[in-house]
Coordinates of C-alpha atoms in Angstrom, one line a residue:
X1 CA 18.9 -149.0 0.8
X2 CA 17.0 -147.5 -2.1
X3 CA 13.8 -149.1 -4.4
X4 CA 17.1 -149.1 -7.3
X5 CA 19.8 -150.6 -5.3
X6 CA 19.6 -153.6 -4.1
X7 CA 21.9 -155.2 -1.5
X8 CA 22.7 -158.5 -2.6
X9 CA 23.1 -160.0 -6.3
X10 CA 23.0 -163.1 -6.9
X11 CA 24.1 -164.3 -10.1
X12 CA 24.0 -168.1 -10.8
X13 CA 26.5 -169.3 -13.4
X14 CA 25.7 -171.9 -15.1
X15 CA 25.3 -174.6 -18.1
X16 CA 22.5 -175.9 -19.6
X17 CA 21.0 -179.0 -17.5
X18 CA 23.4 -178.6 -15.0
X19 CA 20.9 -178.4 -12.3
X20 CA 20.1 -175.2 -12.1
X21 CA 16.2 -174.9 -11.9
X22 CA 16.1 -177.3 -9.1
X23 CA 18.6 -174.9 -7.1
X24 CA 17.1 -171.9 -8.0
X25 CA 13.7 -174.1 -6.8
X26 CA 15.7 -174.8 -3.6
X27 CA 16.7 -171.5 -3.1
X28 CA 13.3 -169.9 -3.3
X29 CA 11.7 -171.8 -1.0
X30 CA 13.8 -170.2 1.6
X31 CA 11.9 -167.7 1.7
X32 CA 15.6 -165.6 1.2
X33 CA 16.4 -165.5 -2.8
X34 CA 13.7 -164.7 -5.5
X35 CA 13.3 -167.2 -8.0
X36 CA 16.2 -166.7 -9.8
X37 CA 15.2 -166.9 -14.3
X38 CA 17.6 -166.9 -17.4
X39 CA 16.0 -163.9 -18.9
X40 CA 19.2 -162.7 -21.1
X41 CA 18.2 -163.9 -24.0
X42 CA 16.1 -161.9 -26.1
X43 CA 13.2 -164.1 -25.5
X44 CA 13.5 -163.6 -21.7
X45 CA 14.2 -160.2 -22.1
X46 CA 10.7 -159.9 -24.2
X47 CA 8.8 -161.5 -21.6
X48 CA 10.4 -158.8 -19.8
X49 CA 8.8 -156.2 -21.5
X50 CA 5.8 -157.8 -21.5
X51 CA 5.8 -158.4 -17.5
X52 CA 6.1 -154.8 -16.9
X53 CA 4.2 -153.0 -19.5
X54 CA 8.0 -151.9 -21.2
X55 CA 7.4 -150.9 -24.8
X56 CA 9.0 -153.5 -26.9
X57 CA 11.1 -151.2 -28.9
X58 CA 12.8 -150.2 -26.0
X59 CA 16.8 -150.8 -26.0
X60 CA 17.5 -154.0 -24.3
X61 CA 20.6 -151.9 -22.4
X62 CA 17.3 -150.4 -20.5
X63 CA 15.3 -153.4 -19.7
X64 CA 18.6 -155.2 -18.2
X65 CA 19.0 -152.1 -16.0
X66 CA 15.3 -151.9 -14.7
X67 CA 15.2 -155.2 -13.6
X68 CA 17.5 -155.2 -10.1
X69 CA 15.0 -153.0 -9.0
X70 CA 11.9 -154.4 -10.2
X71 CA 12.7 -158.4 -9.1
X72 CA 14.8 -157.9 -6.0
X73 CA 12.6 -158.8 -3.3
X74 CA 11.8 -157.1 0.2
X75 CA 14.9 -157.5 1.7
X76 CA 16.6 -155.9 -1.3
X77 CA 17.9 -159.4 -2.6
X78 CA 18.1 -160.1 -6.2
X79 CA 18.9 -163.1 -8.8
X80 CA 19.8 -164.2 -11.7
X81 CA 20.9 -166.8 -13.7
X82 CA 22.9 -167.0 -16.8
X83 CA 25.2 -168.9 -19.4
X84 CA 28.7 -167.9 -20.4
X85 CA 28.0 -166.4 -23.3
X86 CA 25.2 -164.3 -23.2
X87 CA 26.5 -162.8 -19.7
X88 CA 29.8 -162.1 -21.3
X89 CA 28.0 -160.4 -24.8
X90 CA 25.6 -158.8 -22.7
X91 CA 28.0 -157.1 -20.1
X92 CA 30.7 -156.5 -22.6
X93 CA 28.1 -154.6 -24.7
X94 CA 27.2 -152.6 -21.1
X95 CA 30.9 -151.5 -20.5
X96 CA 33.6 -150.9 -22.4
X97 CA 34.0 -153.9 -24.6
X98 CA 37.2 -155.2 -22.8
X99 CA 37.8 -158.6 -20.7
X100 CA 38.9 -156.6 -17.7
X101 CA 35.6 -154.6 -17.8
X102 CA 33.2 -157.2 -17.3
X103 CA 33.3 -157.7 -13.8
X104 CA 33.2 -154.4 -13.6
X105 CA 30.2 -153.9 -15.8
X106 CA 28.8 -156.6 -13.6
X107 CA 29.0 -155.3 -10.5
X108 CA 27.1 -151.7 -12.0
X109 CA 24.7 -153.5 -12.9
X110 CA 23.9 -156.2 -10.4
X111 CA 25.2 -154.1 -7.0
X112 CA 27.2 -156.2 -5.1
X113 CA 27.3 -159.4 -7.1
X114 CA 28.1 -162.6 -5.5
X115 CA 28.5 -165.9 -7.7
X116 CA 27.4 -169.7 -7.0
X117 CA 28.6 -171.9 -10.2
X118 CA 26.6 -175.1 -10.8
X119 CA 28.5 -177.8 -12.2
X120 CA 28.0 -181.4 -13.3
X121 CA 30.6 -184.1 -12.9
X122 CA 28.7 -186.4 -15.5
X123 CA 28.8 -184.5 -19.1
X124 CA 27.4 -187.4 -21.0
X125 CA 24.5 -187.4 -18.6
X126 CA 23.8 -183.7 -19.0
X127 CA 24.5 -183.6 -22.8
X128 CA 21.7 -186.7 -22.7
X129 CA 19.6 -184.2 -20.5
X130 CA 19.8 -181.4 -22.9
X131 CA 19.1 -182.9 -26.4
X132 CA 15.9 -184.4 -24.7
X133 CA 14.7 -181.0 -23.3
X134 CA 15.3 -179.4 -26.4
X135 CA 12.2 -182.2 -27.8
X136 CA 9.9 -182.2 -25.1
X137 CA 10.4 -178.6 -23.7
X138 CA 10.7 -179.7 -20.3
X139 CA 12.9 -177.7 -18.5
X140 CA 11.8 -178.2 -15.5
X141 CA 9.4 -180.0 -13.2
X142 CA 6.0 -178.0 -14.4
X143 CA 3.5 -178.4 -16.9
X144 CA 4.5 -177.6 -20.4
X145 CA 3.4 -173.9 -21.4
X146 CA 1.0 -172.4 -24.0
X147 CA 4.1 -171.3 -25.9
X148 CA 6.3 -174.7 -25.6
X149 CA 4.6 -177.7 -27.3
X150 CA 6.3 -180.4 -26.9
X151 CA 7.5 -182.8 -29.9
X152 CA 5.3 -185.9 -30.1
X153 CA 7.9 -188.1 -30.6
X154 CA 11.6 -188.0 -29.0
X155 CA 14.5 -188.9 -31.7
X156 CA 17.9 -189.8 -30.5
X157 CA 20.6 -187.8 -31.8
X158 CA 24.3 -188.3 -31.8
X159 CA 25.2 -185.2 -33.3
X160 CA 22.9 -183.0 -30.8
X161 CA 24.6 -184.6 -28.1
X162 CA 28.1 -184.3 -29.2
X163 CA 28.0 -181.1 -30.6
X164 CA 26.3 -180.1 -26.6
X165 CA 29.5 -181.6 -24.9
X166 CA 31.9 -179.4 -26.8
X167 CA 29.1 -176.3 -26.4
X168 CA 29.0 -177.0 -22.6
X169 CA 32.8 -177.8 -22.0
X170 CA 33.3 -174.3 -23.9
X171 CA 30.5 -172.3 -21.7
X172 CA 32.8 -174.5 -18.7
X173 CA 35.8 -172.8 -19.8
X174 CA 34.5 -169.3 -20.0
X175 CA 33.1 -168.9 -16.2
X176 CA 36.8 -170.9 -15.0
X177 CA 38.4 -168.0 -17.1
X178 CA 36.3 -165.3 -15.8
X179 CA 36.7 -166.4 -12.3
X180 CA 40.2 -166.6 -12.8
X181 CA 41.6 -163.8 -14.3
X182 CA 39.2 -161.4 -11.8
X183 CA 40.3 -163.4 -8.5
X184 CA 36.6 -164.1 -7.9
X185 CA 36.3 -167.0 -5.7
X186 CA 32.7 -168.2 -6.4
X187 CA 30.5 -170.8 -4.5
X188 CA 31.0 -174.2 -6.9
X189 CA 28.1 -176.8 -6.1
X190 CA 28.1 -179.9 -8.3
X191 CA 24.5 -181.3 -8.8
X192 CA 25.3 -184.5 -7.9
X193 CA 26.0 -183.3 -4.5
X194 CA 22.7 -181.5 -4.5
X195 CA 20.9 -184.6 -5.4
X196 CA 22.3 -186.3 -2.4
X197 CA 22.3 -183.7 0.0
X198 CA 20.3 -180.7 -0.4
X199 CA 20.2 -179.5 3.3
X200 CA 23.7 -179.2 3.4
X201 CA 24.2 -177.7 0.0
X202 CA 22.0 -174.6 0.5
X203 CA 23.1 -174.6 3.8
X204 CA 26.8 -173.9 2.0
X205 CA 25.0 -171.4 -0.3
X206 CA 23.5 -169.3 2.5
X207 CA 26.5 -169.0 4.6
X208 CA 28.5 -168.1 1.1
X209 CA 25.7 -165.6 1.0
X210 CA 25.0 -164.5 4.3
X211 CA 22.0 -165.4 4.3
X212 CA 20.2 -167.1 7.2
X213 CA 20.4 -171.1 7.1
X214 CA 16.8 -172.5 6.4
X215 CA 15.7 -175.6 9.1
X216 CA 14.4 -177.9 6.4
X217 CA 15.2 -178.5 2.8
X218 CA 13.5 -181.2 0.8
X219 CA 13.9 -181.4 -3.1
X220 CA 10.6 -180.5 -5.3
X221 CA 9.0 -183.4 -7.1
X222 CA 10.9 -186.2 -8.8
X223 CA 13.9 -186.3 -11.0
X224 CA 13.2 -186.0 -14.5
X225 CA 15.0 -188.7 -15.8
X226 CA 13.5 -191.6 -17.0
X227 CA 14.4 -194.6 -19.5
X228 CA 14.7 -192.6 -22.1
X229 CA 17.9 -191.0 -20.7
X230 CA 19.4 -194.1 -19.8
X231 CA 18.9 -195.5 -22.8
X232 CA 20.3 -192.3 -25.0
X233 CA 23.2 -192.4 -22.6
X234 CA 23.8 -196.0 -22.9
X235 CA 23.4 -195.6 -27.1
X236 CA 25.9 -192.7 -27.2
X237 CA 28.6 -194.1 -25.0
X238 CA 28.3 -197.2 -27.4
X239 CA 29.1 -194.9 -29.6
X240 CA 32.3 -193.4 -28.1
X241 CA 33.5 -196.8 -27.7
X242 CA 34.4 -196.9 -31.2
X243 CA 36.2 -193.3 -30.9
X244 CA 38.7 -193.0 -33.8
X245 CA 41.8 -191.0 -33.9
X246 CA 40.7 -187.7 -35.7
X247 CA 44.0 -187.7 -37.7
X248 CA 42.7 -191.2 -39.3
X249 CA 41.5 -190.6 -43.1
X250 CA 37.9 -191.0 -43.6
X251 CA 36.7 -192.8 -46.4
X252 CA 35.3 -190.4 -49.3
X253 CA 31.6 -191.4 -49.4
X254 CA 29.3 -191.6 -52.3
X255 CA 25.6 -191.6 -52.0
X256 CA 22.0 -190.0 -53.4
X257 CA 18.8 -189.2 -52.0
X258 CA 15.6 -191.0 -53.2
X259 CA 12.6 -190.2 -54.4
X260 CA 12.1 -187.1 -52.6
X261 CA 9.0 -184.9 -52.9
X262 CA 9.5 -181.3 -55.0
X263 CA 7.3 -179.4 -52.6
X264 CA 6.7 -179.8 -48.9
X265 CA 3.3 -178.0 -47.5
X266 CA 3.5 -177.4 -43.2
X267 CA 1.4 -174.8 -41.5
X268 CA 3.8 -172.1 -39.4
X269 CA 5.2 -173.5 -36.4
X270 CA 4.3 -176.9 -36.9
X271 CA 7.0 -180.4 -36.0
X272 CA 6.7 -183.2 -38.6
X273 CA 9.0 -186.0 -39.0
X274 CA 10.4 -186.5 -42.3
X275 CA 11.5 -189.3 -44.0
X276 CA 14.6 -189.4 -46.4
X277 CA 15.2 -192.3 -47.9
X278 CA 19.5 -192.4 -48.7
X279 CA 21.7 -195.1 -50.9
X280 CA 25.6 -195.8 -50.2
X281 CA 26.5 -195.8 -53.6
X282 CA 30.4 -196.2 -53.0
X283 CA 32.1 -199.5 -52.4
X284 CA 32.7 -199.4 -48.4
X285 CA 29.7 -198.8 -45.7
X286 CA 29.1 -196.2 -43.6
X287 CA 29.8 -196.4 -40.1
X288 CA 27.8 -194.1 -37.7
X289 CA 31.3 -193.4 -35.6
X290 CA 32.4 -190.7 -33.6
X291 CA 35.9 -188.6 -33.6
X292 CA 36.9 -185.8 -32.1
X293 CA 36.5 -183.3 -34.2
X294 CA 32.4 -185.0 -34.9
X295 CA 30.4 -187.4 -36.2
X296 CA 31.3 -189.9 -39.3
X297 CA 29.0 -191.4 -41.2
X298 CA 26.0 -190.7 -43.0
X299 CA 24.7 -186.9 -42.0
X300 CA 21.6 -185.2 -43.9
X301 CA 21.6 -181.3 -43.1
X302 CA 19.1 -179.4 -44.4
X303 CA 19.5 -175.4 -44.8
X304 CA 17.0 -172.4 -46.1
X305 CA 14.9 -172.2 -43.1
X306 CA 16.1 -169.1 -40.3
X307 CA 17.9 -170.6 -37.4
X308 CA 20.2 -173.5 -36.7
X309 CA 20.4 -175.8 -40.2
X310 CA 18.3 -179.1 -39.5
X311 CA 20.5 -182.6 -39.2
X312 CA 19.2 -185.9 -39.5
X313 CA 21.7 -189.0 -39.0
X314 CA 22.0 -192.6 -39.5
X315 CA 22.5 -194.7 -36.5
X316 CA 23.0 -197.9 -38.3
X317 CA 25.9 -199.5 -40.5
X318 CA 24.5 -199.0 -44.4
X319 CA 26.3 -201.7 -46.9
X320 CA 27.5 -200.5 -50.2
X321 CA 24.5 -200.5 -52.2
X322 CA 22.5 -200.5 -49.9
X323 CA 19.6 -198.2 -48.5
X324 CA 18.2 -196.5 -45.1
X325 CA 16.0 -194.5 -44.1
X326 CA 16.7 -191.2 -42.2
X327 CA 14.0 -189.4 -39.9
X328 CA 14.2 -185.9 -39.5
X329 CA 12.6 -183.4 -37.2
X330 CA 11.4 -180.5 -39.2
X331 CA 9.8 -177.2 -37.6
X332 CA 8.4 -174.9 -39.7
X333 CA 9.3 -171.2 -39.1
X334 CA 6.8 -168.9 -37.5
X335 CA 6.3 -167.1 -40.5
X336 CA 4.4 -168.0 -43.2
X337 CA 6.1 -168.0 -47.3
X338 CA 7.9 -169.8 -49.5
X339 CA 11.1 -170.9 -48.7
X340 CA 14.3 -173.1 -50.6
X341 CA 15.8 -176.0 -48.7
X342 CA 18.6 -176.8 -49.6
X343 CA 20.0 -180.6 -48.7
X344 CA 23.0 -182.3 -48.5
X345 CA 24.5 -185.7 -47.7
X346 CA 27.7 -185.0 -45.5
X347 CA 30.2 -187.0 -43.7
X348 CA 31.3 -184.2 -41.0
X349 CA 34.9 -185.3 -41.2
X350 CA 35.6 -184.4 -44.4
X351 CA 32.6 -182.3 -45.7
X352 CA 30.3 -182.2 -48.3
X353 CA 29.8 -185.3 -50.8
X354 CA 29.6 -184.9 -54.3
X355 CA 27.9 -182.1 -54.9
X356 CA 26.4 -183.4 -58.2
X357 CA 25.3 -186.3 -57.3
X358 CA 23.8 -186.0 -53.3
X359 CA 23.1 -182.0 -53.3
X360 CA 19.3 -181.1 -54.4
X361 CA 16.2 -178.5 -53.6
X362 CA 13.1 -178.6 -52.7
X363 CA 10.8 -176.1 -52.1
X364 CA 8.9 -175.5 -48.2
X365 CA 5.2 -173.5 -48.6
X366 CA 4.8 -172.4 -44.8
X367 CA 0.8 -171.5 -44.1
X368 CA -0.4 -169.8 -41.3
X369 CA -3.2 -172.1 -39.4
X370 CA -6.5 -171.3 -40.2
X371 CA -7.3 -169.5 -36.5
X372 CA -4.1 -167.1 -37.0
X373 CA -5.0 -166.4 -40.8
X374 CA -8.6 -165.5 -39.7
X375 CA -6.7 -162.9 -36.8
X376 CA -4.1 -161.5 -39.5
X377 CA -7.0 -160.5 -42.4
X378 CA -9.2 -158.8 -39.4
X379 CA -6.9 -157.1 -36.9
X380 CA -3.8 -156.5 -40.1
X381 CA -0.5 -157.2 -39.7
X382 CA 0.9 -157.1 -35.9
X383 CA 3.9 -158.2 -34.3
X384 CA 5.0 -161.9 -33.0
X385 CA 7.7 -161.7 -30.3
X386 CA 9.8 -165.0 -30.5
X387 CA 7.7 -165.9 -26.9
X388 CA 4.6 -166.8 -29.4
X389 CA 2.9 -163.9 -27.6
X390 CA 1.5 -161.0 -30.5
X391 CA 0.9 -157.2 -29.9
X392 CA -0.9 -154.3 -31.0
X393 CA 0.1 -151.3 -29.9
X394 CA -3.5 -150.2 -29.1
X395 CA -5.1 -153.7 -27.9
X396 CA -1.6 -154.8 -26.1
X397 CA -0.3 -159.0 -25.8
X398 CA -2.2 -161.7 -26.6
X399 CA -2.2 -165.1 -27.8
X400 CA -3.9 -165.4 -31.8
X401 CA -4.5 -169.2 -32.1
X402 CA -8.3 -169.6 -31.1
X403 CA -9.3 -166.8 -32.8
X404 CA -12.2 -165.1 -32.7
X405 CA -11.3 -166.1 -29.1
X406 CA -8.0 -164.7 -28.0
X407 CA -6.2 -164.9 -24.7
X408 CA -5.1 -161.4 -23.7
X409 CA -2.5 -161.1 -20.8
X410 CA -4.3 -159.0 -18.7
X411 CA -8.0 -159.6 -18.9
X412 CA -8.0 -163.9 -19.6
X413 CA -10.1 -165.2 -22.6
X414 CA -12.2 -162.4 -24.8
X415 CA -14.1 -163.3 -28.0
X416 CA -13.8 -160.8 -30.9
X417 CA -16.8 -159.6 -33.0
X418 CA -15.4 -160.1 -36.4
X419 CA -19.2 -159.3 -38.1
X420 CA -18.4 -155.7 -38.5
X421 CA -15.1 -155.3 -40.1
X422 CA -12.4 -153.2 -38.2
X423 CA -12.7 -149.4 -38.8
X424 CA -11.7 -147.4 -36.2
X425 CA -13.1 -149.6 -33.2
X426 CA -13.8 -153.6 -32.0
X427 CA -16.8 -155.1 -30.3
X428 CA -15.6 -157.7 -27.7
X429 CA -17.2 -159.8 -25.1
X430 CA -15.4 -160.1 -21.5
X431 CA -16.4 -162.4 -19.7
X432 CA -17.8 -160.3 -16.5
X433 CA -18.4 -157.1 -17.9
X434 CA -20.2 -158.4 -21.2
X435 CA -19.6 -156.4 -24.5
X436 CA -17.5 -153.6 -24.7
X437 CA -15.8 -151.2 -27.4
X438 CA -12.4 -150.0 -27.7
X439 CA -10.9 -147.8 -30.3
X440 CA -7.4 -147.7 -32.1
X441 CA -7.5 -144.1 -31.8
X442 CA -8.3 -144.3 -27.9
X443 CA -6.2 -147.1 -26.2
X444 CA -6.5 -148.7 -23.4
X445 CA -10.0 -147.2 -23.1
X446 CA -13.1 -149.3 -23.0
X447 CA -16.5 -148.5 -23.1
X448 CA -19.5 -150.9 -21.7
X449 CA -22.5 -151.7 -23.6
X450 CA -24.6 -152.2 -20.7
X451 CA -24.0 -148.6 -18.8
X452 CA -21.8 -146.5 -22.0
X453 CA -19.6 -146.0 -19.4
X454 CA -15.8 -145.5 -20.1
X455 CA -13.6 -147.6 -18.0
X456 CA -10.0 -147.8 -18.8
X457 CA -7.5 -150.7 -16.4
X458 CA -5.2 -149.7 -14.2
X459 CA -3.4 -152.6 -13.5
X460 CA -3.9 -156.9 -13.5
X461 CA -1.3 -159.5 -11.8
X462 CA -3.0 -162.2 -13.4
X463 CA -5.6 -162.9 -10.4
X464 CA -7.2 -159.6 -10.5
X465 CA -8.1 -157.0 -12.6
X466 CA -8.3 -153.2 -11.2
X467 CA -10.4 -150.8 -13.3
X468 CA -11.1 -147.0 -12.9
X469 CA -14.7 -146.3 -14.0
X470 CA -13.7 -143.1 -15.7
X471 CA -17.4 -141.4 -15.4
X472 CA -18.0 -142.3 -12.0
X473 CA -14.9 -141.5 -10.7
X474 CA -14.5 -144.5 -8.8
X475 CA -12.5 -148.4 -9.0
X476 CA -13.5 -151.6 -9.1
X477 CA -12.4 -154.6 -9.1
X478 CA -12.6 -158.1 -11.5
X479 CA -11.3 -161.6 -11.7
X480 CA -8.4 -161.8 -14.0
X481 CA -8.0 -165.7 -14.7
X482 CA -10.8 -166.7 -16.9
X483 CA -9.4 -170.2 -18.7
X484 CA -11.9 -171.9 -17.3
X485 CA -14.1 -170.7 -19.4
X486 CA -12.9 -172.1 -22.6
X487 CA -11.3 -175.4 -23.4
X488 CA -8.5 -174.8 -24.4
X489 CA -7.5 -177.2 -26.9
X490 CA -6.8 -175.9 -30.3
X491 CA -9.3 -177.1 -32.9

């Protein structure tokens, strides 16, 4: 076996909140599979980049086909897991284009790919599961990251929900079709059974794998539902009970928005809930039902801003003439400008209202925070990868929102000396080696105040820090972890 090829692939297909972190969780802690991530997407495949010091213009063809090697672990295993769609785009895009290629294209690049496809018998409960993480960011049992705030307040939605069954049935449909049509006979786990039997479920896995069967298996933490699921699930399925037959003719609606303001001001990246206030103006109420083919009843949707459009909905029944009030989740992009919304009253079975009467703009002024202004006027313009993380080619990944502190990926927390404007070089202040210089035209390199020697790093996995002293001719060594030396909090 070579450093390149590993032995054993395995690819874990599956659909959001089906269960997959806890098996990958389970896995791991065999000791036998690395922990397998969904890094196909190009926010994964960024944090790829950053991980291994790949520049981030490089082709995302490349990074996919450094990564066997560089996350299989000593025994030459490797993992992976993955949605439908992005495994099919990504390896259609690595072969040929075609259907019957992708297995192929597969197998090139994950040597000797074996599949286990995580299920979950209860859709509603999963759908429940999935518009929830999408608002608190909690994908799994851990602590929230720097880089996924959570929303401070969870809004049920109907639409998010329904519109994730037909998105998950579809994702279903693709790995039966794939296993299918290539005679791949993958291992199928349902989460329920893991739940209720995790010994015996991995237990399948490893002898599907050949892998050795582990003694003792015991799942991580607690389940993350909570009342709030229950409570979505039991609102929603209220909901289906009044199901209509799509073929039914809606009622045409007629309604306005009130007093809504011209201009909204939000700093980049920031949630607010907005409140639109609607009136029924026709002569029959709306009814917050369900079809098939999606939601009926009042819908506000809200387009201008990059990304998916924004959707509020009313839960309620609203009497002709009468008002309600819809709340609506509103992020502001990442970068700051001026932007058009543009909003409409819809009922999704038939479209949009009357454009005349319930169809209006406003306008959206998006300003960076005050700490991330302060870092663009002194360091320029640099880039932000969709991870939250920014780079400069010469200073490398950090994060921008305490500035003058910043929190660099491989040294911890540095403070900036912004009382000499940036020329050519920057004064900062590491924690154990004091102040230091570094220069755009020489990066990577540092010098230290206290000695003038030049010391450049060599490498840091996030405990420690190994530097060469460049005059001396020698290495040292430095801590690497310095947040607790700075609260953390944003001010």
């Amino acid at each position: 076996m070579t450093k390149s090829n590993p032995k054993l692939s395995v690819i874990l297909a599956m659909t959001p909140r089906s269960g997959s972190y806890l098996l990958c969780d389970l896995l791991h802690a065999t000791g036998q599979v690395p922990l397998a991530d969904e890094w196909l997407t190009d926010t994964g495949l960024d944090e790829r980049r950053m991980a291994y010091g790949i520049p981030t213009d490089t082709p995302w063809e490349e990074v996919v086909g450094l990564m066997p090697s560089k996350e299989m672990n000593a025994d030459g295993v490797f993992a992976i897991k993955a949605v439908w769609d992005l495994f099919h785009c990504r390896l259609a895009a690595l072969g040929d284009g075609s259907w019957q290629d992708i297995p192929k294209a597969a197998a090139r690049t994950f040597p000797n790919p074996r599949y286990i496809w995580i299920r979950r018998r209860d859709l509603v409960g999963q759908c429940v599961s999935w518009a929830k993480a999408l608002q608190n960011r909690q994908w799994r049992n851990r602590k929230v990251t720097l880089q996924e705030e959570a929303y401070s307040e969870l809004l049920f939605s109907a639409h998010e929900i329904f519109r994730g069954s037909y998105y998950i049935q579809d994702l279903e449909k693709g790995w039966a079709g794939f296993f299918e049509d290539n005679d791949i006979e993958p291992c199928i786990v349902y989460y329920e059974d893991l739940l209720k039997d995790p010994q015996a479920t991995v237990a399948r896995i490893c002898e599907f794998l050949g892998l050795p069967v582990p003694e003792a298996v015991s799942l991580p933490g607690k389940a993350q539902r909570d009342e709030t699921n229950a409570e979505w699930k039991n609102r929603y399925n209220s909901l289906l009970s009044n199901l209509t037959d799509e073929s039914a003719d809606p009622i045409p609606l007629e309604g306005c928005f009130l007093d809504l303001p011209d201009v909204f001001e939000m700093q980049a990246g920031e949630v607010r809930i907005v409140e639109a206030r609607i009136r029924n103006d026709s002569n029959e109420a709306w009814h917050p039902r369900l079809s098939r083919t999606g939601l009926r009843g009042a819908i506000v949707r809200i387009e201008g801003i990059p990304g998916d459009p924004i959707v509020g909905e009313v839960h309620e029944t609203v009497e002709a003439g009468q008002e309600a009030t819809v709340h609506i989740r509103m992020v502001a992009p990442v970068e700051a400008g001026e932007y058009t919304l543009r909003w409409n009253l819809l009922d999704s079975a038939i479209g949009k209202l009357d454009e005349h009467v319930v169809a209006l703009q406003t306008r959206l002024l998006v300003s960076d925070p005050p700490k991330v202004a302060a870092a663009k006027r002194f360091f320029g313009d640099y880039k932000v990868l969709q991870t939250g993380w920014c780079e400069l080619s010469w200073l490398g990944f950090f994060l921008d929102d305490w500035f003058p502190f910043i929190f660099h990926k491989d040294h911890g927390w540095w403070w900036i000396d912004t009382e000499k404007s940036l020329d050519n070089d920057v004064l900062i202040h590491d924690i154990h080696m004091g102040w230091m210089r570094t220069a755009i035209d020489h990066p990577g390199i540092f010098r230290r105040q206290s000695d003038g020697h030049e010391i450049r790093l060599i490498q840091s996995d996030g405990e420690q820090r190994t530097f060469e002293d460049i005059d001396q001719g020698e290495n040292f060594d430095l801590p690497a972890c310095l947040e607790q030396h700075f609260n953390k909090e944003k001010s």
